[in-house]
Amino acid sequence: MMALHSLPPRTRRSLKRLLAGVACSLTLCSVAHTALAADPVPAPDAALVEKGRYVAAAADCAACHTAESGKPYAGNYAFTLPIGTLYASNITPDKTHGIGRWTEAEFVRAIREGIRPDGASLYPAMPYPSYARMTDEDLHALYLYFMHGVQPVAQAVKPNAIPWPLSVRFPLTLWRWMFAPTPQDARTATLHRPYPTAEQARGAYLVEGPGHCGACHTERGLAMQEKALTAQDGAAYLAGGKPVDGWTPPPLRGEALTGLQSWSKADIAAFLQTGRNMHGSAFGSMEPAVHHGTQSLTEADLLAMAAYLKTLPARVEQTPYKADPAATKALRSGGSLTAGQLLYLNNCAACHGSNGKGFPTVFPPLAGNPTVLTAQPDSVIHIILAGGTLRGTQGAPSAFTMPGFASRLTNVEIATVATFIRQAWGNTAPAVTDMEVNNLRKTLPHPTAQSLTPPPAP
Amino acid sequence: MTDKTLPPVDAVVVGAGWAGCIMAKELCEAGLSVVMLERGGRRSTATDGAYPASLDELEGAVRYKLFQNLAHTTVTVRNRTDQQALPYRRLAAFLPGEGVGGAGLHWTGVHFRAMPQDLRLRSHITERYGRKFIPEGMALQDYGVTYEELEPFFDRAEKVFGTSGEAYSVGGKIVGKGNPFAPDRSDDFPLPPLRDVYTAHLFRKAAAEAGYNPYAMPAANASHPYTNPYGAQMGPCNFCGYCSDYACYMYAKASPNVNILPALRRHENFTLRTNAHVLKVLLDSTGKKATGVVYQDAEGNQITQPAGLVILAAFQFHNVHLMLLSGIGKPYDPHSNTGTVGRNFTYQNITNSTVLMPATRTTDQFIGSAGGVAVDDFNCDNFDHGPHGFIGGSPLWVNQAGVKPIAGAKGAMTNGARWGSDWKRQALDSYRHSFTINAQGSNMAYRDVYLDLDPTWKDAYGQPLLRMTFDWKDNDIRMNRYVVSKLDKVVKALGARDVHYGMRDPAKPFDVRDYQTTHLCGGAIMGEDPKTSALNRYLQSWDVPNVFVVGANAFPQGMGYNPTGLVAALAYWSAHHIRTQWLKGAGGPLVTP
């Protein structure tokens, strides 16, 4: 598990989920290169290629197919699992190592149905149950982009290292039959339902389709299938996932406390565009999703996604957050403080304020912040331990880094201060135990090492 | 080691501090391919300002983490021309930065404009007091640019820096309780002033009682969260006091790293190379055109970077050093009073007075910011110099930027005790109840105060060190003593228990072991006459017109204010004329001598 966690979180999560259900019988999706097709190259149309670039951002392809400091889409991103290591595929148009020989039909089938040109099933780390609803036009543009807008990279994908019998592949096909919709059904479900506005229709398409938000924000079933793939499938859709890699995906529905009830359409769009708004800042697995994906979308599309999300009613009734000044008063009193209050003052208050309001959009608020208030405390514990960086975006070039406190605070201290934060200023979330902190600490790449990067030598 | 030549770029910028980052941003916006060379390493808030580990006085202010490594290169210093200069081996009197952000990362953030009279001091003094008022040997000069011309660029710099302050007059109308001596502004400060810390509040009251005009010091410490015109964001100052010598963990102190680099790095035509120590500017066979620079990388390789435009934007004396090493302009000779590079080397004339308040007043010296309260009644030419016979002036201020424990102990106001229980009692008393008032004054230029290449000492790269010949002069000593004497009324109004006046001692020469300021100026000054200035009014070398030299090296004399605001405005001024005139012309001189 240690090795798994040495990976950036976004690429780990789908795999890890999947693993829990079907790991014993997975086959590896060694990158498909096939000698099938004839040269697929149609005349490139610059506008269509650009549109394809945009679709690739909306579908966040780079997050999994571009290795850190690797060439774009050249694969070799390591997925280190307890059963072995596998590597993300090269999806550049290189004819030998990439997808340069794929026809458009083969490309579309892989994306929508998870089937390689040679007939083998793709690993469902590839979110094809969501991509199944993508339009012909988008996939056509996406294909042209990958053929003409991406530099071919002659980089072989490293051979996967997973021993038999775990490498047997047929259960993947079973999984696909059981849980993946046909492209026809998927498109009917998302594109042909009635929407009050064209904006909501567009938003539903982006969220349920290329955006594959449900991959994290919808809870998974026993076989690690998403319990709902569209709003039509019921209130489980985007109702918040179980913690993955120590980050708790909050609900994207109208929950008063932990969901988006208090976020306006504009708030949601700003968050997706810049990774920050008056309610909070992106961290954990969401930060790369903004970085690789949503920051590149148009404001109209981001507002559409927001408009659609705002139509999803709360699954769970919650009492809205109500500010309580008691903790602020205590922190400012100069009087005797509880252990949690003192830890907060000495480690957190400089940036997040004694009133817990932070200084959005620089330092996010803790009071009333949905990610602080989720029942599962993983996100709060994790960010205190490991810190995090919100990188600059096109709309907000400044990067902000919260240092990690793993080397400074003990498990008991982190539990104490996290409990204080979850119960101060009107926050009402369950206490955190040192065992929970300990469990999360064990998953960090270097459990005792501080996360602060030493400055470069002069 | 391998030596190589890289593909040419449009512009190379030497130094990644304020001047370099401003110039690089402007040139990238103009569409030029820009390589910025920084001899130090990468620095950022995330690594150098991580909370709370970065709040370490020993690391920051005693071991000088963010400052220049003098083991590689330094300067030699002497007081008089008949002395042998010796290398400055331990940081003390002045503290140049190193690494991305330069001095702009470790500064406090005091952000002044310049007084109009200071920019044309020779003309102003001559007009008001007559030519004979200027003493023999004083090389008083005008900048060649006026406050009115620079005003839009002062304004631009404040908006980029997120400067907090209180205006006095905007667009000719009195709008607030700012400095009544300050010149008119086209716009207000982007942020309201920082709140007075307690000692500044006491000083404000006492100064007003004394009949002076106290005002909130303008500070590039954000009083509120702020987003600048580049989209770069700042957090709010929380008065923790870790400004000077530290990377501000609140992102509240303006720095190139926080305010410019996030946007600059997004330009595809921008490249930053660190650990690149520039050895010289390369000139063609005519000596009138720069062809690029040569630098040494961390592995010792000598790399040639050809460029069509060379911007020297290193620290003040490094710019002068590079000009001398490269043969740009004629070196100054104090004996014949000819040559331009090295002349008008100046500093700043600061002394600190300590006030001990009654035991009922706890001064909370540990907190602070770049703000504070100042009076300008004795700065510049805001008072009649006729009866005094000296030129220049000094603001007086309480600029409490956080006195940490080591500094508090070392600077304790005692009756001479240096150890033991008596010292402890007094040090505690002093830390709890004292505070400092600074007189930060001007320093005029003199014929025998200058920079040149040292004939003896060489740096780690085998090049001669830069030699400083510097001492305090009668004019500036008398100015300091006069202004400090004006504190008397303030101290009385404060009801102080005790006071120690810090005054320039005429018997004591300049001593590199005592901290002064890092506000070194001149050496490659701007002006209107190529015989007495190295640069024209656009900071362009008179001699090599595709070299611009940006920084406090351009100041003809030292002023009472901190230099960064003027450095930034001059950088925007220079960049504006490069963009609108130089790039559109044939690349020749912007001013015909």
Coordinates of N, CA and C in Angstrom, one line a residue, chain B residues 4-122:
Chain B
K4 N 29.7 26.3 -23.9 CA 28.8 26.2 -25.1 C 28.1 27.5 -25.4
T5 N 27.6 27.6 -26.6 CA 26.8 28.8 -27.0 C 25.4 28.4 -27.3
L6 N 24.4 29.0 -26.6 CA 23.0 28.7 -26.8 C 22.4 29.4 -28.0
P7 N 21.3 29.0 -28.5 CA 20.6 29.8 -29.5 C 20.2 31.2 -29.0
P8 N 20.3 32.2 -29.9 CA 20.0 33.5 -29.5 C 18.6 33.8 -29.0
V9 N 18.4 34.7 -28.1 CA 17.1 35.2 -27.7 C 17.0 36.7 -28.0
D10 N 15.7 37.2 -27.9 CA 15.6 38.6 -28.1 C 16.2 39.4 -26.9
A11 N 16.0 38.9 -25.7 CA 16.5 39.7 -24.6 C 17.0 38.8 -23.5
V12 N 18.0 39.2 -22.8 CA 18.5 38.5 -21.6 C 18.4 39.5 -20.5
V13 N 17.9 39.0 -19.4 CA 17.7 39.8 -18.2 C 18.6 39.2 -17.1
V14 N 19.5 40.0 -16.5 CA 20.4 39.5 -15.5 C 19.8 39.9 -14.1
G15 N 19.4 38.9 -13.4 CA 18.9 39.1 -12.0 C 17.4 38.9 -12.0
A16 N 16.9 38.2 -10.9 CA 15.5 37.8 -10.8 C 14.9 38.5 -9.6
G17 N 15.3 39.7 -9.3 CA 14.7 40.5 -8.3 C 13.6 41.4 -8.9
W18 N 13.2 42.4 -8.1 CA 12.1 43.3 -8.6 C 12.4 43.9 -10.0
A19 N 13.6 44.5 -10.2 CA 13.9 45.1 -11.5 C 13.9 44.1 -12.6
G20 N 14.5 42.9 -12.4 CA 14.5 41.9 -13.4 C 13.2 41.4 -13.8
C21 N 12.4 41.1 -12.7 CA 11.0 40.5 -13.0 C 10.1 41.5 -13.7
I22 N 10.2 42.8 -13.3 CA 9.4 43.8 -14.0 C 9.8 43.9 -15.4
M23 N 11.1 44.0 -15.7 CA 11.6 44.2 -17.1 C 11.2 42.9 -17.9
A24 N 11.4 41.7 -17.3 CA 11.1 40.5 -18.0 C 9.6 40.4 -18.4
K25 N 8.8 40.8 -17.4 CA 7.3 40.8 -17.6 C 6.9 41.7 -18.8
E26 N 7.5 42.9 -18.7 CA 7.1 43.9 -19.8 C 7.6 43.4 -21.1
L27 N 8.8 42.9 -21.2 CA 9.4 42.5 -22.5 C 8.6 41.2 -23.0
C28 N 8.2 40.3 -22.1 CA 7.4 39.2 -22.5 C 6.1 39.7 -23.1
E29 N 5.5 40.7 -22.4 CA 4.2 41.2 -22.9 C 4.4 41.8 -24.3
A30 N 5.6 42.4 -24.5 CA 5.8 43.0 -25.9 C 6.1 41.9 -26.9
G31 N 6.2 40.6 -26.5 CA 6.3 39.5 -27.4 C 7.8 39.1 -27.6
L32 N 8.7 39.6 -26.8 CA 10.1 39.2 -27.0 C 10.3 37.8 -26.3
S33 N 11.3 37.1 -26.8 CA 11.7 35.9 -26.1 C 12.7 36.3 -25.1
V34 N 12.5 36.0 -23.8 CA 13.3 36.5 -22.7 C 13.9 35.4 -21.9
V35 N 15.2 35.5 -21.7 CA 15.8 34.6 -20.7 C 16.3 35.4 -19.5
M36 N 15.8 35.0 -18.3 CA 16.3 35.7 -17.1 C 17.3 34.8 -16.4
L37 N 18.4 35.3 -16.1 CA 19.5 34.6 -15.4 C 19.6 35.0 -14.0
E38 N 19.6 34.1 -13.0 CA 19.7 34.4 -11.6 C 20.8 33.5 -11.1
R39 N 21.7 34.2 -10.4 CA 22.9 33.4 -9.9 C 22.6 32.5 -8.7
G40 N 21.5 32.8 -8.0 CA 21.1 32.0 -6.9 C 20.1 30.9 -7.3
G41 N 19.6 30.3 -6.3 CA 18.6 29.2 -6.6 C 17.2 29.6 -6.6
R42 N 16.3 28.6 -6.8 CA 14.9 28.9 -6.8 C 14.4 29.2 -5.4
R43 N 13.5 30.1 -5.3 CA 12.9 30.3 -4.0 C 11.4 30.6 -4.2
S44 N 10.7 30.2 -3.2 CA 9.2 30.4 -3.2 C 8.7 30.5 -1.8
T45 N 7.5 31.0 -1.6 CA 6.9 31.0 -0.3 C 6.7 29.6 0.2
A46 N 6.4 28.7 -0.7 CA 6.1 27.3 -0.3 C 7.3 26.7 0.4
T47 N 8.5 27.0 -0.1 CA 9.7 26.3 0.4 C 10.4 27.2 1.5
D48 N 10.5 28.5 1.2 CA 11.3 29.4 2.1 C 10.4 30.1 3.1
G49 N 9.1 30.0 2.9 CA 8.2 30.7 3.9 C 7.2 29.7 4.5
A50 N 7.6 28.4 4.6 CA 6.6 27.5 5.1 C 6.4 27.7 6.6
Y51 N 5.1 27.8 6.9 CA 4.7 28.1 8.3 C 4.6 26.8 9.1
P52 N 5.0 26.8 10.4 CA 5.7 27.8 11.1 C 7.2 27.7 11.1
A53 N 7.7 26.7 10.3 CA 9.2 26.4 10.4 C 10.0 27.6 9.9
S54 N 9.5 28.5 9.1 CA 10.3 29.6 8.6 C 10.4 30.7 9.6
L55 N 9.7 30.6 10.6 CA 9.8 31.7 11.7 C 11.0 31.4 12.6
D56 N 12.2 31.5 12.1 CA 13.3 31.1 12.7 C 14.4 32.2 12.7
E57 N 14.5 32.9 13.8 CA 15.4 34.1 13.8 C 16.8 33.7 13.5
L58 N 17.2 32.6 14.1 CA 18.6 32.2 13.9 C 18.9 31.9 12.5
E59 N 18.0 31.2 11.8 CA 18.2 30.8 10.4 C 18.1 32.1 9.5
G60 N 17.1 32.9 9.8 CA 16.8 34.0 8.9 C 17.6 35.2 9.1
A61 N 17.8 35.7 10.3 CA 18.4 37.0 10.6 C 19.8 36.9 11.2
V62 N 20.2 35.7 11.6 CA 21.6 35.6 12.1 C 22.4 34.8 11.1
R63 N 21.9 33.7 10.6 CA 22.7 33.0 9.6 C 22.3 33.4 8.1
Y64 N 21.4 34.3 8.0 CA 21.2 35.0 6.7 C 20.9 34.0 5.6
K65 N 19.8 33.2 5.8 CA 19.5 32.2 4.8 C 19.2 32.8 3.4
L66 N 18.5 33.9 3.3 CA 18.1 34.4 2.0 C 19.1 35.4 1.4
F67 N 20.3 35.5 2.0 CA 21.2 36.5 1.5 C 22.4 36.0 0.7
Q68 N 23.1 36.9 0.1 CA 24.2 36.6 -0.7 C 25.3 35.7 0.0
N69 N 25.8 34.7 -0.8 CA 26.9 33.9 -0.3 C 28.2 34.6 -0.6
L70 N 28.8 35.2 0.4 CA 30.0 36.0 0.1 C 31.2 35.2 -0.2
A71 N 31.1 33.8 0.0 CA 32.2 33.0 -0.4 C 32.5 32.9 -1.9
H72 N 31.5 33.3 -2.7 CA 31.7 33.2 -4.1 C 32.2 34.6 -4.7
T73 N 31.5 35.6 -4.2 CA 32.0 36.9 -4.7 C 31.5 37.9 -3.6
T74 N 32.2 39.0 -3.5 CA 31.9 40.0 -2.5 C 32.4 41.4 -3.0
V75 N 32.5 42.4 -2.1 CA 33.2 43.6 -2.5 C 34.3 43.8 -1.5
T76 N 35.2 44.7 -1.9 CA 36.2 45.2 -0.9 C 35.8 46.6 -0.5
V77 N 36.2 47.0 0.7 CA 35.8 48.2 1.3 C 36.9 49.0 1.9
R78 N 37.0 50.3 1.7 CA 37.9 51.2 2.4 C 37.2 52.5 2.6
N79 N 37.7 53.3 3.5 CA 37.1 54.6 3.8 C 37.7 55.7 2.9
R80 N 39.0 55.5 2.7 CA 39.7 56.6 1.9 C 40.6 56.1 0.8
T81 N 40.9 56.9 -0.1 CA 41.7 56.4 -1.3 C 43.1 56.1 -0.9
D82 N 43.6 56.5 0.3 CA 45.0 56.2 0.6 C 45.0 54.9 1.5
Q83 N 43.9 54.2 1.5 CA 43.9 52.9 2.3 C 43.9 51.7 1.4
Q84 N 44.3 50.6 1.9 CA 44.2 49.3 1.2 C 42.8 48.7 1.6
A85 N 42.0 48.5 0.5 CA 40.6 47.9 0.8 C 40.7 46.4 1.1
L86 N 39.8 46.0 2.0 CA 39.7 44.6 2.4 C 38.4 44.0 2.0
P87 N 38.3 42.7 1.8 CA 37.1 42.1 1.4 C 36.0 42.1 2.6
Y88 N 34.8 42.3 2.2 CA 33.6 42.2 3.1 C 33.3 40.7 3.2
R89 N 33.7 40.1 4.2 CA 33.6 38.6 4.3 C 32.4 38.2 5.2
R90 N 31.9 39.1 6.0 CA 30.8 38.7 6.9 C 29.7 39.7 6.7
L91 N 28.5 39.2 6.4 CA 27.4 40.2 6.2 C 27.1 40.9 7.4
A92 N 26.9 42.2 7.3 CA 26.6 43.1 8.5 C 26.0 44.4 8.0
A93 N 26.9 45.3 7.5 CA 26.4 46.6 7.2 C 25.3 46.6 6.2
F94 N 25.4 45.8 5.1 CA 24.4 45.8 4.1 C 24.2 44.3 3.7
L95 N 23.0 43.9 3.2 CA 22.7 42.5 3.1 C 22.1 42.3 1.7
P96 N 22.9 42.1 0.7 CA 22.3 41.8 -0.7 C 21.7 40.4 -0.7
G97 N 20.6 40.3 -1.5 CA 19.9 39.0 -1.6 C 20.6 38.1 -2.6
E98 N 20.1 36.9 -2.6 CA 20.5 36.0 -3.7 C 19.4 35.0 -3.9
G99 N 19.2 34.5 -5.1 CA 18.2 33.6 -5.4 C 17.0 34.3 -6.0
V100 N 16.0 33.5 -6.5 CA 14.9 34.1 -7.2 C 14.1 35.0 -6.2
G101 N 13.9 36.2 -6.6 CA 13.2 37.2 -5.8 C 14.2 38.3 -5.3
G102 N 15.5 37.8 -5.2 CA 16.5 38.8 -4.8 C 16.2 39.5 -3.5
A103 N 16.7 40.7 -3.4 CA 16.4 41.5 -2.2 C 14.9 41.7 -2.0
G104 N 14.1 41.5 -3.1 CA 12.7 41.7 -3.1 C 12.0 40.6 -2.3
L105 N 12.7 39.5 -2.0 CA 12.1 38.5 -1.1 C 12.4 38.8 0.4
H106 N 13.6 39.3 0.7 CA 13.9 39.5 2.1 C 13.6 40.9 2.6
W107 N 13.2 41.8 1.7 CA 13.0 43.2 2.2 C 11.8 43.3 3.2
T108 N 11.6 44.5 3.8 CA 10.5 44.6 4.7 C 9.2 45.0 4.0
G109 N 9.4 45.8 3.0 CA 8.2 46.2 2.2 C 7.8 47.7 2.3
V110 N 8.7 48.5 2.9 CA 8.5 50.0 3.0 C 8.5 50.5 1.5
H111 N 7.4 51.1 1.1 CA 7.2 51.4 -0.3 C 6.9 52.9 -0.6
F112 N 7.9 53.7 -0.7 CA 7.7 55.1 -1.0 C 7.9 55.4 -2.4
R113 N 7.3 56.5 -2.8 CA 7.6 57.1 -4.1 C 8.9 58.0 -3.9
A114 N 9.2 58.9 -4.7 CA 10.3 59.8 -4.5 C 9.7 61.2 -4.4
M115 N 10.4 62.1 -3.6 CA 10.0 63.5 -3.6 C 10.4 64.2 -4.9
P116 N 9.5 65.0 -5.5 CA 9.9 65.7 -6.7 C 11.2 66.4 -6.6
Q117 N 11.5 67.1 -5.5 CA 12.7 67.8 -5.3 C 13.9 66.9 -5.4
D118 N 13.8 65.7 -4.8 CA 14.9 64.7 -4.8 C 15.3 64.3 -6.2
L119 N 14.3 64.3 -7.2 CA 14.6 63.8 -8.5 C 15.4 64.9 -9.3
R120 N 15.3 66.1 -8.9 CA 16.0 67.2 -9.6 C 16.7 68.1 -8.5
L121 N 17.5 67.4 -7.7 CA 18.1 68.0 -6.5 C 19.0 69.2 -6.8
R122 N 19.9 68.9 -7.8 CA 20.9 70.0 -8.2 C 20.1 71.3 -8.6

